[in-house]
Coordinates of C-alpha atoms in Angstrom, one line a residue:
M1 CA -89.7 -173.3 24.2
D2 CA -91.1 -175.6 21.6
Y3 CA -90.7 -174.2 18.5
H4 CA -92.3 -177.0 16.5
E5 CA -95.5 -177.2 18.6
L6 CA -95.7 -173.3 17.8
G7 CA -94.9 -173.9 14.0
K8 CA -97.0 -176.9 13.6
E9 CA -99.6 -174.8 15.4
I10 CA -99.3 -171.7 13.0
V11 CA -99.8 -174.1 10.2
Q12 CA -102.4 -175.8 11.1
D13 CA -104.1 -172.5 11.7
V14 CA -103.4 -170.9 8.0
G15 CA -105.2 -173.2 6.6
G16 CA -102.8 -176.1 6.6
P17 CA -99.8 -177.5 4.3
D18 CA -101.6 -177.8 1.9
N19 CA -102.8 -174.2 1.9
I20 CA -99.2 -172.5 1.8
E21 CA -98.7 -171.1 -1.9
S22 CA -94.7 -169.7 -0.3
L23 CA -93.1 -168.8 2.9
T24 CA -90.6 -166.1 3.8
H25 CA -89.8 -163.8 5.9
C26 CA -88.7 -160.3 7.2
M27 CA -87.2 -159.3 10.3
T28 CA -90.1 -160.1 12.7
R29 CA -93.0 -161.7 10.9
L30 CA -93.8 -164.9 9.1
R31 CA -94.9 -164.3 5.7
F32 CA -97.8 -166.8 4.1
V33 CA -98.9 -166.3 0.6
L34 CA -101.9 -168.7 0.9
K35 CA -104.2 -170.6 -2.1
D36 CA -107.2 -169.4 0.0
V37 CA -107.2 -166.9 2.7
S38 CA -110.4 -167.7 4.2
K39 CA -109.2 -170.8 5.6
A40 CA -107.0 -168.9 7.8
N41 CA -108.1 -169.1 11.2
K42 CA -107.5 -165.6 11.9
D43 CA -108.6 -165.7 15.8
A44 CA -107.2 -168.9 16.6
L45 CA -103.4 -167.3 15.4
E46 CA -104.2 -164.6 17.7
D47 CA -105.1 -166.4 20.6
I48 CA -101.3 -167.8 20.6
K49 CA -99.6 -166.4 22.9
E50 CA -96.3 -166.1 20.6
V51 CA -98.0 -164.8 18.4
I52 CA -97.7 -160.8 18.5
G53 CA -100.1 -160.2 15.8
V54 CA -101.7 -160.7 12.5
V55 CA -101.8 -158.9 9.3
Y56 CA -103.0 -158.9 5.6
A57 CA -102.1 -157.0 3.2
G58 CA -100.0 -156.8 -0.2
G59 CA -101.5 -159.9 -1.1
Q60 CA -99.7 -161.8 1.8
Y61 CA -101.0 -163.2 5.4
M62 CA -98.6 -162.3 8.5
I63 CA -97.6 -163.9 11.0
I64 CA -95.5 -161.0 13.8
L65 CA -93.6 -163.0 15.7
G66 CA -90.8 -161.0 17.1
S67 CA -88.0 -163.0 18.7
N68 CA -89.4 -166.2 18.3
L69 CA -89.5 -166.0 14.5
L70 CA -86.3 -167.4 13.3
P71 CA -86.8 -170.3 15.5
T72 CA -90.1 -171.2 14.2
F73 CA -89.2 -170.2 10.6
E74 CA -86.4 -172.6 11.0
A75 CA -89.0 -175.7 12.7
I76 CA -91.9 -174.5 9.8
N77 CA -88.7 -175.6 7.1
K78 CA -88.0 -179.0 8.9
D79 CA -91.3 -179.8 10.0
F80 CA -93.1 -178.9 6.7
N81 CA -91.7 -179.4 2.6
L82 CA -92.8 -175.6 1.9
I83 CA -91.6 -173.0 -0.8
T84 CA -89.9 -170.7 1.3
T85 CA -88.1 -168.9 -2.1
A86 CA -90.1 -166.2 -4.1
T87 CA -94.0 -165.3 -3.4
V88 CA -96.6 -165.0 -5.8
D89 CA -100.1 -162.7 -5.8
E90 CA -103.2 -164.6 -4.9
N91 CA -106.2 -163.3 -5.9
L92 CA -108.7 -164.9 -3.7
D93 CA -111.9 -164.9 -6.5
E94 CA -110.1 -166.1 -9.6
S95 CA -106.8 -168.2 -10.2
K96 CA -105.7 -166.2 -13.2
K97 CA -102.4 -163.8 -12.9
E98 CA -103.3 -160.0 -12.7
K99 CA -102.6 -158.9 -15.9
W100 CA -100.4 -155.8 -16.4
T101 CA -103.1 -153.0 -17.2
W102 CA -101.8 -149.2 -16.6
K103 CA -103.7 -149.7 -13.2
T104 CA -101.6 -152.5 -12.3
I105 CA -98.1 -151.0 -13.9
G106 CA -96.3 -149.2 -11.5
N107 CA -97.3 -152.0 -8.6
N108 CA -96.2 -154.7 -10.9
I109 CA -92.9 -152.9 -11.9
L110 CA -92.7 -151.8 -8.1
S111 CA -93.0 -155.3 -7.0
F112 CA -90.2 -156.8 -9.1
I113 CA -87.8 -154.6 -8.1
Q114 CA -88.5 -155.0 -4.1
A115 CA -88.4 -158.7 -5.0
S116 CA -85.4 -158.5 -6.9
V117 CA -83.5 -156.8 -4.0
T118 CA -85.1 -158.3 -0.9
P119 CA -82.9 -161.4 -1.0
M120 CA -79.7 -159.2 -0.8
I121 CA -80.7 -156.7 1.9
P122 CA -79.2 -158.8 4.8
G123 CA -76.1 -159.1 3.0
L124 CA -75.5 -155.2 2.8
I125 CA -76.6 -154.8 6.0
A126 CA -73.7 -157.6 7.6
G127 CA -71.1 -155.4 5.5
G128 CA -72.4 -152.1 6.6
M129 CA -72.4 -153.2 10.2
L130 CA -69.1 -154.8 9.5
K131 CA -67.5 -151.6 8.2
V132 CA -69.2 -149.7 11.2
V133 CA -67.1 -152.3 13.6
L134 CA -63.5 -151.4 11.6
L135 CA -64.5 -147.8 11.7
L136 CA -65.0 -148.0 15.8
I137 CA -62.4 -149.4 15.9
V138 CA -59.7 -147.3 13.9
T139 CA -61.3 -144.5 15.7
F140 CA -61.4 -145.4 19.4
I141 CA -59.3 -148.3 19.6
S142 CA -56.5 -148.5 17.6
P143 CA -56.1 -146.0 14.5
A144 CA -52.3 -148.3 13.3
F145 CA -54.9 -151.0 12.4
A146 CA -55.9 -149.2 10.0
K147 CA -52.3 -149.7 8.2
T148 CA -52.3 -154.2 8.9
T149 CA -53.1 -156.4 6.2
S150 CA -56.1 -158.1 8.7
Y151 CA -57.6 -154.5 8.1
T152 CA -57.0 -154.2 4.4
L153 CA -58.9 -158.4 4.5
I154 CA -61.5 -157.6 6.6
S155 CA -62.3 -154.4 4.4
A156 CA -62.8 -156.6 1.4
I157 CA -65.2 -158.9 3.7
A158 CA -66.9 -155.6 4.1
D159 CA -66.8 -154.1 1.5
A160 CA -67.6 -157.4 -1.0
P161 CA -71.4 -157.5 -0.5
F162 CA -71.3 -153.7 -1.8
F163 CA -69.3 -154.1 -4.5
F164 CA -70.8 -157.4 -5.9
M165 CA -74.4 -156.5 -5.4
P166 CA -75.3 -156.4 -8.8
I167 CA -74.7 -160.4 -8.9
M168 CA -76.9 -160.8 -5.9
V169 CA -79.4 -158.4 -7.3
A170 CA -79.7 -160.7 -10.7
Y171 CA -80.1 -163.9 -8.5
G172 CA -83.5 -162.1 -6.5
A173 CA -84.7 -160.7 -10.2
A174 CA -84.4 -164.4 -12.2
T175 CA -86.1 -166.3 -9.1
K176 CA -89.4 -163.8 -9.3
L177 CA -89.0 -164.0 -12.9
G178 CA -88.7 -167.8 -12.9
G179 CA -85.4 -167.2 -15.2
T180 CA -82.5 -169.2 -14.5
P181 CA -80.6 -167.1 -12.0
A182 CA -76.9 -168.6 -13.6
Y183 CA -77.7 -167.1 -16.6
A184 CA -78.8 -163.3 -15.0
M185 CA -76.3 -163.6 -13.0
M186 CA -73.0 -164.2 -15.3
S187 CA -74.4 -161.4 -17.8
T188 CA -74.2 -159.3 -14.9
A189 CA -71.1 -160.1 -13.9
A190 CA -69.4 -159.5 -16.8
L191 CA -69.8 -155.9 -16.0
L192 CA -67.4 -156.1 -13.3
Y193 CA -65.1 -158.7 -14.7
P194 CA -61.2 -157.6 -13.8
T195 CA -60.5 -157.1 -18.1
F196 CA -63.4 -154.8 -18.0
R197 CA -62.5 -152.8 -14.7
D198 CA -58.9 -153.1 -16.3
L199 CA -60.0 -150.6 -19.2
L200 CA -61.5 -148.7 -17.0
A201 CA -58.9 -148.4 -14.6
Q202 CA -56.8 -147.0 -18.3
L203 CA -59.2 -144.8 -19.3
V204 CA -59.2 -143.3 -16.0
A205 CA -55.0 -143.1 -15.8
R206 CA -55.2 -141.8 -19.3
P207 CA -58.5 -140.3 -20.9
G208 CA -58.9 -141.2 -24.7
S209 CA -56.0 -143.6 -24.7
I210 CA -58.3 -146.6 -25.9
N211 CA -61.3 -146.4 -28.4
V212 CA -63.2 -149.6 -26.8
T213 CA -66.3 -150.9 -28.9
L214 CA -68.4 -154.3 -29.3
F215 CA -69.0 -155.1 -32.8
N216 CA -67.8 -151.3 -34.4
L217 CA -70.6 -150.2 -31.8
P218 CA -69.2 -148.0 -28.7
V219 CA -69.3 -149.4 -25.4
K220 CA -69.6 -147.1 -22.4
V221 CA -66.6 -148.1 -20.0
I222 CA -67.7 -147.1 -16.4
N223 CA -67.8 -148.4 -13.2
Y224 CA -70.7 -150.7 -12.5
G225 CA -69.6 -152.1 -9.2
T226 CA -72.4 -151.2 -6.0
S227 CA -74.9 -150.9 -9.1
L228 CA -78.9 -151.7 -8.8
L229 CA -80.4 -151.0 -12.4
P230 CA -78.6 -152.4 -14.9
A231 CA -78.6 -155.7 -13.0
L232 CA -82.3 -155.5 -13.2
L233 CA -82.2 -154.7 -17.0
I234 CA -79.8 -157.3 -18.0
S235 CA -81.9 -160.2 -15.8
L236 CA -85.1 -159.5 -17.3
L237 CA -83.3 -159.2 -21.1
A238 CA -81.8 -162.7 -20.0
Y239 CA -85.4 -164.3 -19.1
W240 CA -86.7 -163.4 -22.0
V241 CA -83.4 -164.8 -24.2
E242 CA -83.9 -167.6 -22.7
K243 CA -87.5 -168.0 -22.6
L244 CA -87.7 -167.7 -26.7
L245 CA -84.4 -169.7 -26.8
N246 CA -86.5 -172.3 -25.0
K247 CA -89.2 -172.2 -27.6
I248 CA -87.5 -172.1 -31.1
V249 CA -84.2 -174.1 -30.0
P250 CA -84.7 -177.9 -30.8
G251 CA -84.7 -180.0 -27.5
I252 CA -81.7 -181.7 -28.7
F253 CA -79.3 -179.1 -28.7
K254 CA -81.2 -177.0 -25.8
S255 CA -78.4 -177.8 -22.7
V256 CA -75.8 -175.9 -25.8
L257 CA -77.4 -173.5 -27.3
V258 CA -79.8 -171.7 -24.7
G259 CA -77.2 -171.0 -21.6
M260 CA -74.7 -169.8 -24.4
G261 CA -77.2 -167.4 -26.3
T262 CA -78.8 -166.3 -23.1
I263 CA -75.2 -164.8 -21.7
F264 CA -74.4 -163.5 -25.1
V265 CA -77.2 -161.6 -25.6
A266 CA -77.7 -160.3 -22.2
G267 CA -74.0 -159.7 -21.8
S268 CA -73.0 -158.0 -25.1
L269 CA -76.3 -155.7 -24.6
G270 CA -75.4 -155.1 -21.3
Y271 CA -72.2 -153.3 -22.3
L272 CA -73.9 -152.1 -25.5
V273 CA -77.2 -150.5 -23.9
L274 CA -78.5 -151.4 -21.0
G275 CA -75.4 -151.3 -18.6
P276 CA -75.4 -147.4 -19.8
I277 CA -79.2 -147.0 -19.6
G278 CA -79.2 -148.5 -16.2
D279 CA -76.8 -145.9 -14.8
I280 CA -78.3 -143.0 -16.5
L281 CA -81.6 -143.6 -14.5
G282 CA -79.5 -144.2 -11.3
Q283 CA -78.1 -140.7 -12.2
G284 CA -82.0 -139.4 -12.5
I285 CA -83.4 -140.9 -9.5
A286 CA -79.9 -139.4 -7.1
T287 CA -81.1 -136.2 -9.2
V288 CA -84.6 -136.3 -7.9
V289 CA -83.4 -137.3 -3.9
L290 CA -80.6 -134.8 -4.2
F291 CA -83.1 -131.5 -5.5
L292 CA -85.5 -132.4 -2.4
S293 CA -82.9 -132.9 0.3
R294 CA -82.1 -129.5 -0.6
T295 CA -85.5 -128.4 -1.2
V296 CA -87.7 -130.1 1.0
G297 CA -85.8 -132.3 2.9
P298 CA -86.5 -132.5 6.6
L299 CA -89.8 -132.2 5.9
A300 CA -89.9 -135.0 3.1
V301 CA -87.5 -136.7 6.3
G302 CA -89.9 -136.3 9.0
L303 CA -93.5 -136.8 6.7
L304 CA -92.0 -139.9 6.4
A305 CA -90.8 -141.1 10.0
A306 CA -94.2 -139.8 10.8
A307 CA -96.3 -142.5 8.4
L308 CA -93.6 -144.9 8.7
P309 CA -95.6 -147.1 11.4
W310 CA -98.7 -147.7 9.3
L311 CA -96.6 -148.6 6.3
V312 CA -95.0 -150.8 8.8
M313 CA -98.7 -152.4 10.0
T314 CA -99.1 -153.2 5.8
G315 CA -96.1 -154.3 5.4
M316 CA -95.5 -151.7 2.1
H317 CA -92.6 -150.3 4.1
V318 CA -90.2 -153.0 2.0
A319 CA -91.1 -151.2 -1.2
L320 CA -89.0 -148.7 -0.1
A321 CA -86.2 -150.7 0.4
P322 CA -84.9 -151.2 -3.0
F323 CA -84.1 -147.4 -3.4
M324 CA -82.0 -147.6 0.2
P325 CA -78.7 -149.4 -1.6
Q326 CA -79.3 -147.6 -5.2
L327 CA -78.8 -144.0 -3.2
I328 CA -75.9 -145.3 -1.5
S329 CA -74.0 -146.1 -5.1
K330 CA -75.5 -142.9 -6.5
P331 CA -74.9 -140.1 -4.6
G332 CA -72.8 -141.9 -1.7
Y333 CA -75.6 -141.6 0.4
D334 CA -78.9 -141.7 1.6
P335 CA -80.3 -138.2 2.9
I336 CA -84.3 -139.2 3.2
L337 CA -85.2 -143.0 4.0
R338 CA -82.8 -144.3 6.1
P339 CA -82.9 -141.5 8.0
A340 CA -86.3 -141.8 8.7
F341 CA -86.5 -145.5 9.3
I342 CA -84.2 -144.7 12.4
L343 CA -86.9 -142.2 13.3
H344 CA -89.5 -144.2 12.9
N345 CA -87.9 -146.7 15.3
M346 CA -86.8 -144.0 18.0
A347 CA -90.8 -143.0 18.1
E348 CA -92.0 -146.7 18.9
G349 CA -89.2 -146.9 21.5
G350 CA -90.3 -143.1 23.0
A351 CA -93.7 -144.0 23.1
N352 CA -93.5 -146.8 24.9
I353 CA -91.3 -144.9 27.8
G354 CA -94.4 -142.5 27.4
V355 CA -96.4 -145.4 28.4
A356 CA -94.0 -146.8 31.1
L357 CA -93.8 -143.5 32.7
K358 CA -97.8 -142.7 32.8
T359 CA -99.5 -146.1 33.5
K360 CA -99.7 -147.4 37.3
N361 CA -100.1 -150.8 36.1
K362 CA -96.8 -152.3 37.0
K363 CA -97.2 -155.3 34.4
L364 CA -97.4 -152.5 31.7
K365 CA -94.8 -150.7 33.2
S366 CA -92.1 -153.2 32.8
E367 CA -93.5 -154.8 29.3
A368 CA -93.7 -150.8 28.0
W369 CA -89.6 -150.6 29.4
S370 CA -88.7 -153.6 27.6
L371 CA -90.5 -153.1 24.2
A372 CA -88.8 -149.1 24.5
V373 CA -85.1 -150.6 24.5
G374 CA -86.3 -153.6 22.0
A375 CA -87.1 -150.6 19.7
I376 CA -84.3 -148.5 20.3
V377 CA -81.6 -150.6 21.0
A378 CA -82.4 -153.7 18.4
G379 CA -84.5 -151.6 16.1
V380 CA -86.9 -154.2 16.4
T381 CA -91.0 -152.3 16.2
E382 CA -93.2 -154.7 15.3
P383 CA -93.7 -155.7 19.2
S384 CA -94.0 -152.1 20.3
L385 CA -96.4 -151.2 17.4
Y386 CA -99.0 -154.1 18.3
G387 CA -98.3 -154.9 21.5
I388 CA -98.5 -150.9 23.6
N389 CA -99.3 -148.2 20.7
L390 CA -101.7 -149.7 18.6
K391 CA -103.5 -151.8 21.0
Y392 CA -103.8 -148.5 23.3
K393 CA -104.3 -145.9 20.2
K394 CA -103.3 -142.2 21.4
P395 CA -99.5 -143.7 21.5
M396 CA -100.0 -144.1 18.0
Y397 CA -99.9 -140.1 17.9
G398 CA -96.6 -139.6 20.1
V399 CA -95.3 -142.5 17.2
M400 CA -96.1 -139.8 14.6
A401 CA -95.4 -136.5 16.3
G402 CA -91.8 -137.8 17.6
G403 CA -91.1 -139.3 14.1
F404 CA -92.0 -135.7 12.5
V405 CA -90.3 -133.3 15.1
G406 CA -87.2 -135.5 14.6
G407 CA -87.1 -135.7 11.0
I408 CA -87.6 -132.2 10.8
V409 CA -84.3 -132.2 13.1
A410 CA -81.9 -135.0 11.6
G411 CA -83.0 -133.4 7.7
L412 CA -82.4 -129.6 9.1
L413 CA -79.0 -130.8 10.1
G414 CA -78.1 -132.7 7.5
A415 CA -78.0 -136.4 8.7
R416 CA -76.9 -138.8 5.5
A417 CA -76.2 -141.7 6.2
Y418 CA -73.3 -143.5 4.0
I419 CA -73.7 -147.0 4.6
M420 CA -76.5 -149.6 4.7
G421 CA -77.0 -150.4 8.1
Y422 CA -79.9 -151.7 11.1
S423 CA -82.2 -148.7 12.0
N424 CA -81.2 -148.8 16.0
I425 CA -79.2 -146.9 17.9
F426 CA -75.8 -149.1 17.0
A427 CA -76.0 -147.7 13.6
I428 CA -75.3 -144.4 14.0
P429 CA -71.6 -144.2 12.4
V430 CA -73.4 -145.2 9.2
F431 CA -74.0 -141.8 9.6
E432 CA -69.9 -140.7 9.4
K433 CA -69.7 -136.8 9.7
T434 CA -73.2 -136.0 9.8
A435 CA -73.5 -138.9 13.3
L436 CA -74.7 -135.5 15.6
A437 CA -76.9 -134.5 13.5
I438 CA -79.0 -138.2 13.4
I439 CA -78.2 -138.3 17.3
A440 CA -80.1 -134.8 17.9
G441 CA -82.8 -136.4 15.8
I442 CA -82.8 -139.3 17.9
I443 CA -83.0 -137.4 21.9
T444 CA -85.4 -135.1 19.3
T445 CA -87.8 -138.5 18.3
I446 CA -87.6 -140.0 22.1
I447 CA -88.8 -136.8 23.7
V448 CA -91.3 -135.7 21.9
A449 CA -92.8 -139.9 21.4
A450 CA -92.6 -140.0 25.1
A451 CA -93.9 -136.2 25.7
V452 CA -96.9 -136.4 23.7
T453 CA -98.0 -139.9 25.1
F454 CA -97.8 -138.7 28.4
V455 CA -99.7 -135.9 28.1
L456 CA -102.7 -137.6 25.8
G457 CA -102.4 -140.9 28.4
I458 CA -103.4 -144.2 27.6
D459 CA -106.7 -146.1 27.9
E460 CA -106.3 -148.8 30.2
G461 CA -110.0 -149.9 30.2
K462 CA -111.3 -152.9 29.3
E463 CA -112.0 -152.9 25.3
K464 CA -115.7 -151.8 24.8
K465 CA -117.6 -154.2 22.6
L466 CA -119.8 -153.1 20.3
T467 CA -123.6 -152.3 21.2
Q468 CA -125.5 -153.8 18.7
P469 CA -129.2 -152.2 17.9
V470 CA -132.3 -153.4 19.3
R471 CA -133.8 -155.2 16.4
K472 CA -136.4 -157.1 15.5
D473 CA -136.7 -160.8 15.8
Y474 CA -137.2 -163.2 12.8
P475 CA -138.5 -166.7 12.2
D476 CA -135.1 -169.3 11.8
N477 CA -136.4 -169.4 8.4
A478 CA -136.1 -166.1 7.2
I479 CA -133.8 -164.9 5.0
V480 CA -134.0 -160.7 5.4
A481 CA -131.8 -157.8 3.2
V482 CA -128.9 -157.4 5.0
A483 CA -128.3 -153.9 3.9
E484 CA -130.4 -150.2 2.7
G485 CA -131.0 -149.9 -1.1
K486 CA -132.6 -150.9 -4.3
L487 CA -133.1 -154.4 -5.5
E488 CA -131.3 -154.8 -8.8
P489 CA -132.3 -157.0 -12.1
L490 CA -129.3 -160.2 -12.0
S491 CA -128.9 -159.7 -15.4
T492 CA -127.7 -156.3 -14.1
V493 CA -124.6 -157.5 -12.2
N494 CA -121.4 -157.2 -13.8
D495 CA -120.2 -161.0 -12.9
E496 CA -120.9 -163.7 -14.8
A497 CA -120.7 -166.0 -12.2
F498 CA -123.6 -164.2 -10.0
A499 CA -125.6 -162.8 -13.0
S500 CA -126.2 -166.2 -14.2
G501 CA -127.4 -167.6 -10.9
A502 CA -124.1 -170.1 -10.9
L503 CA -123.8 -169.8 -7.7
G504 CA -127.2 -170.4 -6.1
K505 CA -130.5 -168.5 -6.0
C506 CA -129.1 -164.4 -5.6
V507 CA -130.1 -161.0 -4.7
A508 CA -128.2 -157.9 -5.6
I509 CA -128.8 -154.6 -4.0
K510 CA -127.4 -151.5 -5.2
L511 CA -126.0 -149.9 -1.6
D512 CA -127.6 -146.9 0.1
G513 CA -126.3 -147.7 3.7
D514 CA -122.8 -148.4 4.7
F515 CA -123.3 -151.5 7.0
I516 CA -123.7 -154.7 6.0
C517 CA -126.1 -157.1 8.2
A518 CA -126.6 -160.9 8.5
P519 CA -128.7 -162.2 5.9
A520 CA -130.4 -164.6 8.7
N521 CA -130.2 -166.2 12.3
G522 CA -127.0 -168.4 12.1
K523 CA -123.3 -168.7 12.7
V524 CA -120.6 -166.5 10.7
T525 CA -118.6 -169.5 9.3
A526 CA -116.8 -167.9 6.8
L527 CA -115.1 -164.5 7.1
F528 CA -112.6 -163.5 5.0
P529 CA -109.8 -161.4 6.3
T530 CA -110.4 -158.3 4.0
G531 CA -113.7 -157.8 5.1
H532 CA -115.3 -158.3 1.4
A533 CA -117.3 -161.4 1.8
F534 CA -118.5 -163.4 4.5
G535 CA -120.6 -166.2 5.3
I536 CA -123.8 -167.6 7.2
T537 CA -125.1 -170.8 8.3
T538 CA -128.5 -170.7 9.5
K539 CA -130.0 -172.3 12.6
E540 CA -131.5 -174.9 9.7
G541 CA -128.5 -175.6 7.9
I542 CA -128.6 -173.3 4.9
E543 CA -126.0 -172.0 4.0
I544 CA -125.5 -167.9 2.8
L545 CA -122.7 -166.2 1.1
V546 CA -122.4 -162.5 1.4
H547 CA -120.5 -161.0 -1.2
I548 CA -119.5 -157.1 -1.3
G549 CA -119.2 -155.6 -4.9
I550 CA -117.5 -157.0 -7.7
N551 CA -113.7 -157.5 -7.1
T552 CA -113.4 -155.9 -3.8
V553 CA -110.6 -158.2 -2.6
N554 CA -108.6 -156.5 -4.4
L555 CA -108.8 -153.5 -2.4
Q556 CA -107.2 -156.3 0.3
G557 CA -109.3 -154.6 3.5
K558 CA -109.3 -151.4 2.9
G559 CA -112.7 -149.6 3.4
F560 CA -114.1 -152.6 5.4
D561 CA -114.5 -152.5 8.6
V562 CA -115.6 -156.1 10.1
L563 CA -117.4 -155.8 13.3
V564 CA -118.0 -159.8 14.4
H565 CA -115.8 -162.4 14.2
Q566 CA -115.6 -165.9 12.7
G567 CA -117.5 -168.6 15.1
D568 CA -119.6 -166.2 16.1
E569 CA -123.5 -166.7 16.5
V570 CA -125.4 -163.6 15.0
R571 CA -129.1 -162.8 14.6
A572 CA -130.8 -161.4 11.0
G573 CA -130.3 -157.4 10.7
Q574 CA -127.5 -157.5 13.0
P575 CA -124.0 -155.7 11.7
I576 CA -121.7 -157.4 10.0
V577 CA -118.8 -155.7 8.3
K578 CA -119.1 -151.2 7.9
V579 CA -118.2 -150.1 4.5
D580 CA -117.1 -146.4 3.5
R581 CA -118.8 -146.5 0.0
K582 CA -117.1 -143.3 -1.1
A583 CA -113.6 -144.5 -0.5
I584 CA -114.3 -147.9 -2.6
E585 CA -115.9 -146.3 -5.5
R586 CA -113.5 -143.6 -5.6
E587 CA -111.0 -146.9 -5.8
G588 CA -113.5 -147.4 -9.1
Y589 CA -115.0 -150.7 -8.1
D590 CA -118.8 -151.5 -7.8
I591 CA -120.6 -152.0 -4.8
T592 CA -123.4 -153.9 -5.6
T593 CA -123.6 -156.8 -2.7
M594 CA -125.0 -160.1 -3.4
E595 CA -126.8 -162.8 -1.2
I596 CA -126.1 -165.6 -2.8
V597 CA -127.8 -169.8 -1.2
T598 CA -125.0 -171.5 -1.8
N599 CA -126.0 -174.7 -0.1
P600 CA -130.0 -174.5 0.5
N601 CA -129.6 -177.9 2.6
N602 CA -132.7 -179.8 1.1
H603 CA -134.7 -176.4 1.8
D604 CA -137.0 -175.0 -1.0
I605 CA -135.8 -171.2 -1.0
E606 CA -137.9 -168.6 -3.5
F607 CA -137.1 -164.7 -3.1
K608 CA -140.3 -163.5 -3.4
K609 CA -139.1 -159.5 -2.9
K610 CA -136.9 -159.4 -6.8
D611 CA -137.1 -155.6 -7.2
G612 CA -137.7 -152.2 -5.3
H613 CA -136.1 -150.4 -2.1
V614 CA -135.3 -152.7 0.4
S615 CA -134.3 -151.5 4.2
V616 CA -132.2 -154.0 6.6
G617 CA -134.2 -156.7 7.7
T618 CA -136.9 -156.6 4.8
E619 CA -138.0 -159.7 4.6
L620 CA -137.2 -162.0 1.2
N621 CA -138.6 -165.1 1.5

C-alpha cells in the first residue's frame, strides 16, 4: 500500500494543509484540528477504502484508520509541514478563544488535564506491559530469574515511566499551556531529587529526627514518585511565573533571570504548598473511588462499560485517561476504569462473534471473525464499532448488554488493575491477584454480547433511503421559508452579524417545527459536519446560507440530524436537517433560524414577506 498517496488524499479531503491547525493521533484515528471544518469533504473521506469512519467531536475532525494509522500518520508528517503536538479548540463561527465562564470551566479544566496526561500514556502502558512480561517469566518460566541483576535492571526500565511520571506530566502541561517545558519539568523534578528522597528515607527510618524547613517554613516530606496532581499545579505556576517575568524583566536580562526565577519560585512553592495540596487532592480522588468501589462498584463498572461505545464514538473516552494513572498511584489500584475499558473491548468482539454466527453472508462472516479477534486480542475496537456493530445497529445492544453484565460480574468478584496496560486479553496479568475476577468478567461479557446479538439478529438489507414527501413544484427563482414558524424582525435577532444584515439580505424564523428544509431549488454546496448550517446554490447561481440557531456550532452536532449530503441536488421545501428543538433549547441556545442571501449573483432579490406565520414552502420573494 502507498501510504503517502493515502495521506495526500486525506489531507486534500480535509481542506488541504493550509486548513489544518494541528494533527495528532490515538490508537486508531488521525485527529485533525481544522481552521474551517466546512472545507472537509466527509463523503469523499468515507469513500476512501482504508477509511473506516469519520467523526467530528470535541473540536477534532477524526479519521478512523485502524491498522493503517501509524504508517499514514508518518507519511503525512514526512510530506507536509504540520504541527503535530498540542491541539487547540476551533470555533467555526469566530476566531476568538473560548472564554472561561462558569459553564465552560469544567470542560476547560478537564481538557487541560487530558492534554497534560496524554503524552505520557504510551510510556506508562509500555512500562506496565514490560512489568507483565517480567511477572510471567518469574511465575511460569524461571522463578530464579527474580534474583538476578538482569531482573533488577529490567525492572528499573519498567518502573521508570511510573517513578518519573510527574516529569512527563509537567512536559504535557507546559506544552498545552504554551510555556517552556524545561522550566516545568525541572521544577517538578525537584520533588524526585535524590537529596529530597534521602530526607524521606531518614524520616522513615527515624521519625522526627530532623525538622525540614525552607525559609523557616515547614516542608512536608513525602514520596511524590508516580504522583500526578502536584506536577499539574507546579506546571501551572511555572507558566504564570514565566509569563510575568517575561513582562517585567528587561530584554537584556531575560535569558538569565526568567528561567532562574521561574524554577526558583515554582520549585520552592512546590515543596511548600503545591506538592502537599496535590497529594491531598489525590487522596480525595482515591477516597471517592474507594467509596464507589465499596458501595456501587459493580454497578459503576457495568454502567461505564455499557456507555463506552458511545464515548468512543465521540472520542470523549480519552477524558477518563487522567484518572487511571492517578488511581494506580493512589490507592494503588483501579477498580472501575480499567476493568470497564477492557470489558468494553471484549463486548465489541463478542458482538462481532454474534454477527459471525448469525449471518449467512460469507464475506460478512469472515470480516466479523477477523474484527472480533482484533477487539479481543489486540484491544482495537473502532473497526468493530464502525465496521459492523454501529453499521448494523442491533449489535450495539449486544455490546452494551455484554459490557453491563460482565462489568457487574467483574465488580462483584473484585477485579482491580494494579498496573497500566492495554485493554486486551494479554493485559489480564495487570490485575494480579484479582486476575480470575477479570477473567470471569471477560468470559461473561463475550458470551452475553454474542448471545444478545445472535438473538436480535442483524439487518443485512440495503440501507433505506429517506423517502421525501411529495411537495409543490416551485420556479427556480423562488425562495421559500425553510421551516414552520413566525417571522421575526431582524432587529430582535441576538447576533449582530445577522441583525445588521451585514452578511446579506436575511429573514429570521422563530421555529415551531423540527425540520429545516431547502430554501430553493439547487445544490447543497456547503454542509457543516455539525449540522447547524448549510448552503444552497440555486440554479440561477444565487447562494443562500441557512443558519440554525445562534452559536449552535458549540453543540458540535448534538440535536442535529443531517438528512442529505454535500453536492446533492435538492428542491425547495425538501428536508435538509432534522433538529431536536427541546434538547437544543435545554442547552440554553436560541433556535431562531436565519435565511441569508450571501451572493445574489446580480439578481435583485427582495423579501416581500417579512412578518407573520409561515409554513415550509411559503414563498418569501
